[in-house]
mmCIF file of C-alpha atoms in Angstrom:
data_model
loop_
_atom_site.group_PDB
_atom_site.id
_atom_site.type_symbol
_atom_site.label_atom_id
_atom_site.label_comp_id
_atom_site.label_asym_id
_atom_site.label_seq_id
_atom_site.Cartn_x
_atom_site.Cartn_y
_atom_site.Cartn_z
ATOM 1 C CA UNK A 1 22.389 -53.645 91.858
ATOM 2 C CA UNK A 2 20.293 -55.224 94.142
ATOM 3 C CA UNK A 3 21.446 -58.901 93.632
ATOM 4 C CA UNK A 4 25.103 -57.279 94.045
ATOM 5 C CA UNK A 5 24.152 -55.455 97.485
ATOM 6 C CA UNK A 6 22.611 -58.754 98.552
ATOM 7 C CA UNK A 7 25.697 -60.492 97.747
ATOM 8 C CA UNK A 8 27.717 -57.730 99.865
ATOM 9 C CA UNK A 9 29.681 -56.272 96.910
ATOM 10 C CA UNK A 10 30.649 -52.588 98.622
ATOM 11 C CA UNK A 11 33.150 -51.604 95.888
ATOM 12 C CA UNK A 12 31.245 -50.294 92.776
ATOM 13 C CA UNK A 13 33.219 -48.620 90.102
ATOM 14 C CA UNK A 14 31.352 -46.155 87.773
ATOM 15 C CA UNK A 15 32.645 -43.881 84.848
ATOM 16 C CA UNK A 16 31.508 -41.507 82.697
ATOM 17 C CA UNK A 17 31.303 -42.506 79.078
ATOM 18 C CA UNK A 18 29.968 -40.717 75.729
ATOM 19 C CA UNK A 19 26.829 -41.421 73.856
ATOM 20 C CA UNK A 20 27.670 -43.758 71.394
ATOM 21 C CA UNK A 21 23.828 -44.387 70.380
ATOM 22 C CA UNK A 22 22.374 -41.235 69.826
ATOM 23 C CA UNK A 23 19.465 -41.929 71.897
ATOM 24 C CA UNK A 24 20.657 -41.292 75.421
ATOM 25 C CA UNK A 25 19.321 -37.721 76.748
ATOM 26 C CA UNK A 26 22.894 -35.923 77.824
ATOM 27 C CA UNK A 27 25.781 -36.360 75.279
ATOM 28 C CA UNK A 28 27.564 -37.709 78.480
ATOM 29 C CA UNK A 29 27.781 -38.623 81.116
ATOM 30 C CA UNK A 30 24.445 -40.482 80.732
ATOM 31 C CA UNK A 31 25.419 -43.548 82.667
ATOM 32 C CA UNK A 32 26.280 -41.738 85.332
ATOM 33 C CA UNK A 33 22.855 -40.420 85.608
ATOM 34 C CA UNK A 34 21.717 -43.982 85.802
ATOM 35 C CA UNK A 35 24.259 -45.398 88.169
ATOM 36 C CA UNK A 36 23.427 -42.944 90.865
ATOM 37 C CA UNK A 37 19.481 -43.454 90.344
ATOM 38 C CA UNK A 38 19.794 -47.334 90.565
ATOM 39 C CA UNK A 39 21.814 -46.780 93.535
ATOM 40 C CA UNK A 40 19.255 -45.173 95.651
ATOM 41 C CA UNK A 41 16.481 -47.446 94.289
ATOM 42 C CA UNK A 42 18.798 -50.564 95.638
ATOM 43 C CA UNK A 43 18.917 -48.837 98.922
ATOM 44 C CA UNK A 44 22.803 -48.898 99.394
ATOM 45 C CA UNK A 45 23.905 -46.434 102.321
ATOM 46 C CA UNK A 46 26.843 -44.658 101.191
ATOM 47 C CA UNK A 47 28.925 -44.411 103.822
ATOM 48 C CA UNK A 48 28.996 -48.202 103.569
ATOM 49 C CA UNK A 49 30.765 -48.530 100.322
ATOM 50 C CA UNK A 50 33.492 -47.747 98.116
ATOM 51 C CA UNK A 51 32.268 -45.983 94.711
ATOM 52 C CA UNK A 52 34.911 -45.162 92.201
ATOM 53 C CA UNK A 53 34.694 -43.018 89.560
ATOM 54 C CA UNK A 54 37.455 -42.092 86.827
ATOM 55 C CA UNK A 55 39.398 -38.599 85.352
ATOM 56 C CA UNK A 56 39.453 -38.431 81.348
ATOM 57 C CA UNK A 57 40.785 -35.662 81.128
ATOM 58 C CA UNK A 58 38.886 -35.455 78.049
ATOM 59 C CA UNK A 59 38.434 -31.813 77.593
ATOM 60 C CA UNK A 60 41.841 -30.790 79.771
ATOM 61 C CA UNK A 61 43.652 -27.820 80.163
ATOM 62 C CA UNK A 62 39.988 -26.449 79.654
ATOM 63 C CA UNK A 63 38.614 -28.925 82.168
ATOM 64 C CA UNK A 64 40.687 -29.319 85.205
ATOM 65 C CA UNK A 65 39.902 -32.688 87.037
ATOM 66 C CA UNK A 66 37.976 -30.709 90.009
ATOM 67 C CA UNK A 67 35.913 -29.584 87.181
ATOM 68 C CA UNK A 68 35.704 -32.850 85.435
ATOM 69 C CA UNK A 69 34.763 -34.696 88.853
ATOM 70 C CA UNK A 70 32.468 -32.285 90.080
ATOM 71 C CA UNK A 71 30.252 -32.685 86.614
ATOM 72 C CA UNK A 72 30.716 -36.369 87.332
ATOM 73 C CA UNK A 73 29.467 -36.166 90.634
ATOM 74 C CA UNK A 74 26.453 -34.310 89.536
ATOM 75 C CA UNK A 75 25.142 -36.668 88.331
ATOM 76 C CA UNK A 76 25.855 -39.381 89.932
ATOM 77 C CA UNK A 77 24.258 -37.970 93.005
ATOM 78 C CA UNK A 78 27.566 -37.593 95.249
ATOM 79 C CA UNK A 79 28.748 -35.436 96.955
ATOM 80 C CA UNK A 80 32.335 -37.348 96.757
ATOM 81 C CA UNK A 81 34.143 -40.583 96.205
ATOM 82 C CA UNK A 82 35.840 -42.811 97.254
ATOM 83 C CA UNK A 83 38.750 -43.559 94.874
ATOM 84 C CA UNK A 84 39.535 -41.225 91.416
ATOM 85 C CA UNK A 85 41.003 -43.541 89.122
ATOM 86 C CA UNK A 86 43.379 -41.506 86.840
ATOM 87 C CA UNK A 87 43.615 -42.943 83.241
ATOM 88 C CA UNK A 88 47.110 -41.867 81.356
ATOM 89 C CA UNK A 89 48.072 -38.348 80.889
ATOM 90 C CA UNK A 90 47.385 -37.156 76.995
ATOM 91 C CA UNK A 91 50.931 -35.872 75.652
ATOM 92 C CA UNK A 92 49.634 -32.253 77.123
ATOM 93 C CA UNK A 93 49.206 -33.252 80.509
ATOM 94 C CA UNK A 94 52.205 -33.625 82.580
ATOM 95 C CA UNK A 95 53.159 -36.475 85.420
ATOM 96 C CA UNK A 96 53.541 -33.861 88.361
ATOM 97 C CA UNK A 97 51.005 -31.807 86.934
ATOM 98 C CA UNK A 98 48.283 -34.843 87.176
ATOM 99 C CA UNK A 99 49.135 -35.592 90.540
ATOM 100 C CA UNK A 100 49.000 -31.931 91.415
ATOM 101 C CA UNK A 101 45.595 -32.702 90.337
ATOM 102 C CA UNK A 102 45.153 -35.345 91.889
ATOM 103 C CA UNK A 103 46.019 -34.106 95.372
ATOM 104 C CA UNK A 104 44.496 -31.205 94.891
ATOM 105 C CA UNK A 105 41.142 -33.378 94.556
ATOM 106 C CA UNK A 106 41.943 -35.689 97.750
ATOM 107 C CA UNK A 107 42.713 -31.740 99.697
ATOM 108 C CA UNK A 108 39.198 -31.276 99.018
ATOM 109 C CA UNK A 109 37.469 -34.016 100.130
ATOM 110 C CA UNK A 110 35.407 -34.835 97.123
ATOM 111 C CA UNK A 111 37.923 -37.458 96.713
ATOM 112 C CA UNK A 112 39.189 -40.298 99.530
ATOM 113 C CA UNK A 113 41.762 -41.457 97.108
ATOM 114 C CA UNK A 114 43.228 -41.846 93.892
ATOM 115 C CA UNK A 115 44.275 -44.908 91.876
ATOM 116 C CA UNK A 116 46.030 -45.238 88.103
ATOM 117 C CA UNK A 117 44.048 -47.329 85.155
ATOM 118 C CA UNK A 118 45.769 -48.840 82.782
ATOM 119 C CA UNK A 119 49.365 -46.882 82.980
ATOM 120 C CA UNK A 120 52.136 -48.352 82.550
ATOM 121 C CA UNK A 121 54.854 -50.296 84.656
ATOM 122 C CA UNK A 122 57.380 -46.571 84.516
ATOM 123 C CA UNK A 123 54.488 -44.229 84.839
ATOM 124 C CA UNK A 124 53.845 -45.597 88.256
ATOM 125 C CA UNK A 125 57.731 -45.650 88.746
ATOM 126 C CA UNK A 126 57.292 -42.044 87.769
ATOM 127 C CA UNK A 127 54.446 -41.417 90.081
ATOM 128 C CA UNK A 128 55.883 -42.584 93.428
ATOM 129 C CA UNK A 129 58.663 -40.756 92.605
ATOM 130 C CA UNK A 130 56.969 -37.528 92.427
ATOM 131 C CA UNK A 131 54.476 -38.127 95.448
ATOM 132 C CA UNK A 132 57.605 -38.700 97.562
ATOM 133 C CA UNK A 133 59.108 -35.684 96.337
ATOM 134 C CA UNK A 134 56.258 -33.161 96.956
ATOM 135 C CA UNK A 135 54.322 -34.614 100.140
ATOM 136 C CA UNK A 136 51.477 -35.920 98.939
ATOM 137 C CA UNK A 137 49.108 -39.118 98.771
ATOM 138 C CA UNK A 138 50.642 -41.714 96.723
ATOM 139 C CA UNK A 139 48.222 -43.834 94.012
ATOM 140 C CA UNK A 140 45.897 -46.677 96.511
ATOM 141 C CA UNK A 141 45.189 -48.633 94.084
ATOM 142 C CA UNK A 142 46.302 -49.711 90.099
ATOM 143 C CA UNK A 143 43.414 -51.137 87.840
ATOM 144 C CA UNK A 144 45.232 -52.972 85.163
ATOM 145 C CA UNK A 145 44.592 -56.483 82.461
ATOM 146 C CA UNK A 146 44.802 -58.971 84.754
ATOM 147 C CA UNK A 147 44.055 -62.414 82.503
ATOM 148 C CA UNK A 148 44.774 -65.508 81.229
ATOM 149 C CA UNK A 149 45.436 -63.318 78.350
ATOM 150 C CA UNK A 150 47.622 -60.779 79.074
ATOM 151 C CA UNK A 151 49.293 -60.066 82.633
ATOM 152 C CA UNK A 152 52.362 -58.856 81.553
ATOM 153 C CA UNK A 153 52.458 -55.379 83.312
ATOM 154 C CA UNK A 154 51.250 -56.478 87.151
ATOM 155 C CA UNK A 155 53.356 -59.610 86.883
ATOM 156 C CA UNK A 156 56.416 -57.113 86.036
ATOM 157 C CA UNK A 157 59.490 -57.208 88.928
ATOM 158 C CA UNK A 158 59.199 -53.635 88.385
ATOM 159 C CA UNK A 159 55.915 -53.594 88.890
ATOM 160 C CA UNK A 160 56.170 -56.041 91.970
ATOM 161 C CA UNK A 161 58.131 -52.912 93.623
ATOM 162 C CA UNK A 162 55.820 -50.390 92.541
ATOM 163 C CA UNK A 163 52.979 -52.129 94.557
ATOM 164 C CA UNK A 164 55.035 -52.350 97.846
ATOM 165 C CA UNK A 165 56.705 -49.307 97.479
ATOM 166 C CA UNK A 166 53.352 -47.387 97.232
ATOM 167 C CA UNK A 167 51.329 -49.428 98.422
ATOM 168 C CA UNK A 168 49.757 -49.596 95.932
ATOM 169 C CA UNK A 169 47.069 -52.356 95.269
ATOM 170 C CA UNK A 170 45.579 -54.027 91.844
ATOM 171 C CA UNK A 171 42.372 -53.838 90.893
ATOM 172 C CA UNK A 172 41.681 -55.915 88.341
ATOM 173 C CA UNK A 173 40.312 -55.929 84.933
ATOM 174 C CA UNK A 174 39.444 -57.647 81.564
ATOM 175 C CA UNK A 175 40.079 -60.863 83.968
ATOM 176 C CA UNK A 176 37.350 -62.601 81.386
ATOM 177 C CA UNK A 177 38.717 -61.241 78.438
ATOM 178 C CA UNK A 178 35.630 -59.596 77.138
ATOM 179 C CA UNK A 179 33.390 -62.832 78.298
ATOM 180 C CA UNK A 180 35.664 -64.889 75.890
ATOM 181 C CA UNK A 181 36.880 -66.964 78.796
ATOM 182 C CA UNK A 182 33.296 -67.986 79.987
ATOM 183 C CA UNK A 183 33.336 -70.155 76.600
ATOM 184 C CA UNK A 184 30.224 -68.028 75.548
ATOM 185 C CA UNK A 185 31.728 -67.620 71.700
ATOM 186 C CA UNK A 186 31.935 -71.053 71.198
ATOM 187 C CA UNK A 187 28.507 -72.009 72.205
ATOM 188 C CA UNK A 188 27.147 -69.715 69.870
ATOM 189 C CA UNK A 189 26.247 -66.072 71.950
ATOM 190 C CA UNK A 190 27.407 -62.932 70.920
ATOM 191 C CA UNK A 191 28.447 -60.577 72.901
ATOM 192 C CA UNK A 192 31.102 -56.648 72.895
ATOM 193 C CA UNK A 193 33.957 -58.210 71.227
ATOM 194 C CA UNK A 194 31.855 -60.300 68.748
ATOM 195 C CA UNK A 195 33.567 -58.228 65.800
ATOM 196 C CA UNK A 196 36.528 -56.641 67.354
ATOM 197 C CA UNK A 197 39.507 -58.884 66.380
ATOM 198 C CA UNK A 198 41.965 -57.018 68.139
ATOM 199 C CA UNK A 199 45.393 -59.256 69.286
ATOM 200 C CA UNK A 200 44.079 -59.895 72.301
ATOM 201 C CA UNK A 201 40.517 -60.513 71.623
ATOM 202 C CA UNK A 202 41.679 -63.298 69.467
ATOM 203 C CA UNK A 203 43.945 -64.878 72.050
ATOM 204 C CA UNK A 204 41.230 -64.719 74.668
ATOM 205 C CA UNK A 205 38.694 -66.872 72.168
ATOM 206 C CA UNK A 206 41.838 -69.399 71.247
ATOM 207 C CA UNK A 207 42.484 -69.169 75.337
ATOM 208 C CA UNK A 208 38.604 -70.502 75.940
ATOM 209 C CA UNK A 209 39.068 -73.830 74.792
ATOM 210 C CA UNK A 210 41.103 -74.802 77.138
ATOM 211 C CA UNK A 211 39.466 -73.132 80.700
ATOM 212 C CA UNK A 212 36.256 -74.486 79.521
ATOM 213 C CA UNK A 213 37.916 -78.192 79.632
ATOM 214 C CA UNK A 214 39.380 -78.034 83.177
ATOM 215 C CA UNK A 215 36.323 -76.552 84.304
ATOM 216 C CA UNK A 216 34.219 -79.445 83.210
ATOM 217 C CA UNK A 217 37.006 -81.228 85.125
ATOM 218 C CA UNK A 218 36.112 -80.046 88.065
ATOM 219 C CA UNK A 219 32.870 -78.973 87.827
ATOM 220 C CA UNK A 220 32.084 -75.186 87.605
ATOM 221 C CA UNK A 221 31.462 -71.855 85.102
ATOM 222 C CA UNK A 222 34.417 -71.462 82.893
ATOM 223 C CA UNK A 223 34.227 -67.743 84.313
ATOM 224 C CA UNK A 224 35.538 -69.325 88.024
ATOM 225 C CA UNK A 225 38.668 -71.046 85.956
ATOM 226 C CA UNK A 226 39.314 -67.547 84.645
ATOM 227 C CA UNK A 227 38.436 -65.522 87.728
ATOM 228 C CA UNK A 228 41.042 -68.441 89.594
ATOM 229 C CA UNK A 229 43.931 -66.419 87.988
ATOM 230 C CA UNK A 230 43.230 -62.969 89.459
ATOM 231 C CA UNK A 231 42.643 -64.203 92.353
ATOM 232 C CA UNK A 232 45.850 -65.776 93.311
ATOM 233 C CA UNK A 233 47.565 -62.546 92.670
ATOM 234 C CA UNK A 234 49.271 -61.153 95.127
ATOM 235 C CA UNK A 235 48.672 -57.439 95.691
ATOM 236 C CA UNK A 236 44.876 -57.958 94.491
ATOM 237 C CA UNK A 237 42.371 -56.106 96.280
ATOM 238 C CA UNK A 238 39.601 -56.152 93.779
ATOM 239 C CA UNK A 239 38.166 -58.046 90.788
ATOM 240 C CA UNK A 240 36.235 -55.478 88.331
ATOM 241 C CA UNK A 241 33.433 -57.544 86.500
ATOM 242 C CA UNK A 242 30.084 -55.937 84.212
ATOM 243 C CA UNK A 243 26.723 -58.408 85.054
ATOM 244 C CA UNK A 244 23.924 -58.019 82.663
ATOM 245 C CA UNK A 245 21.611 -60.205 84.943
ATOM 246 C CA UNK A 246 21.455 -61.261 88.884
ATOM 247 C CA UNK A 247 22.279 -64.357 87.895
ATOM 248 C CA UNK A 248 25.240 -64.235 86.228
ATOM 249 C CA UNK A 249 26.633 -61.938 89.098
ATOM 250 C CA UNK A 250 25.856 -64.310 91.779
ATOM 251 C CA UNK A 251 27.891 -67.056 89.099
ATOM 252 C CA UNK A 252 30.581 -63.972 89.415
ATOM 253 C CA UNK A 253 30.751 -63.996 93.080
ATOM 254 C CA UNK A 254 30.217 -67.481 93.987
ATOM 255 C CA UNK A 255 33.855 -67.594 91.946
ATOM 256 C CA UNK A 256 35.766 -66.809 95.031
ATOM 257 C CA UNK A 257 34.220 -69.587 96.898
ATOM 258 C CA UNK A 258 35.636 -72.124 94.342
ATOM 259 C CA UNK A 259 39.620 -70.502 94.326
ATOM 260 C CA UNK A 260 39.525 -71.164 98.509
ATOM 261 C CA UNK A 261 38.646 -74.861 97.792
ATOM 262 C CA UNK A 262 41.804 -74.998 95.169
ATOM 263 C CA UNK A 263 44.704 -77.242 96.063
ATOM 264 C CA UNK A 264 48.285 -76.831 95.087
ATOM 265 C CA UNK A 265 47.998 -78.576 91.824
ATOM 266 C CA UNK A 266 44.729 -76.789 90.681
ATOM 267 C CA UNK A 267 46.027 -73.878 91.103
ATOM 268 C CA UNK A 268 49.179 -74.614 88.982
ATOM 269 C CA UNK A 269 46.873 -76.041 86.427
ATOM 270 C CA UNK A 270 45.239 -72.232 86.109
ATOM 271 C CA UNK A 271 49.001 -71.028 86.186
ATOM 272 C CA UNK A 272 49.895 -73.169 83.288
ATOM 273 C CA UNK A 273 46.691 -71.561 80.890
ATOM 274 C CA UNK A 274 48.379 -68.841 81.745
ATOM 275 C CA UNK A 275 51.838 -69.270 80.349
#
């Protein structure tokens, strides 16, 4: 967190997670408690940082959006979030109800804007139409998988129209394909997709040698090649990444300087990897 602050990062993405270890002091949301404590310990000025969190709809309708976010704010020690993502509605929550719920958060001031998280293109189009009909704020951001491995939704022509119509800004996630595109698995290192042989994770591991080879030609870390693809998206607002060390964070931040220095031939080489 201190390294992020020193690097000039001003967008922090937090979320409530359930404890899967049996060791956390609370069964859910300990991630938010730790985030709030580290935020204050690092000396962040709240008004200078954009903080995002998520609505999981895990206990809807017994727990509505206000109650869910209020619990998150209490654990973080904040009085509002700047951006609240809504994950795709479960079957028993209609899109109209979801929009009414998030609009209420914005009216109350505990969320300043809302966004989507891993929605389909069709869901974005439906939501935009309903927001226009109801006269309420449209989603300002869309967190979507945007990587060399998977980029169908943010590149969909209909999603392009949704980005413009909103307007909606893209927040790219899974840019490093779970770490596979850093080449870590080629080096024999371990990570969170070690035992997860989903098609997406397999694709990341299969593409990694090409990413590493291109990075070696350019004399940059493989992560910089992977980030370059997301940076080139016309509707991009930010790229999400997790970092285990200050050194890893600084390496990731430096990827933007690499991207700015790429010429047209190099950018085309990145795009070829995505095809």
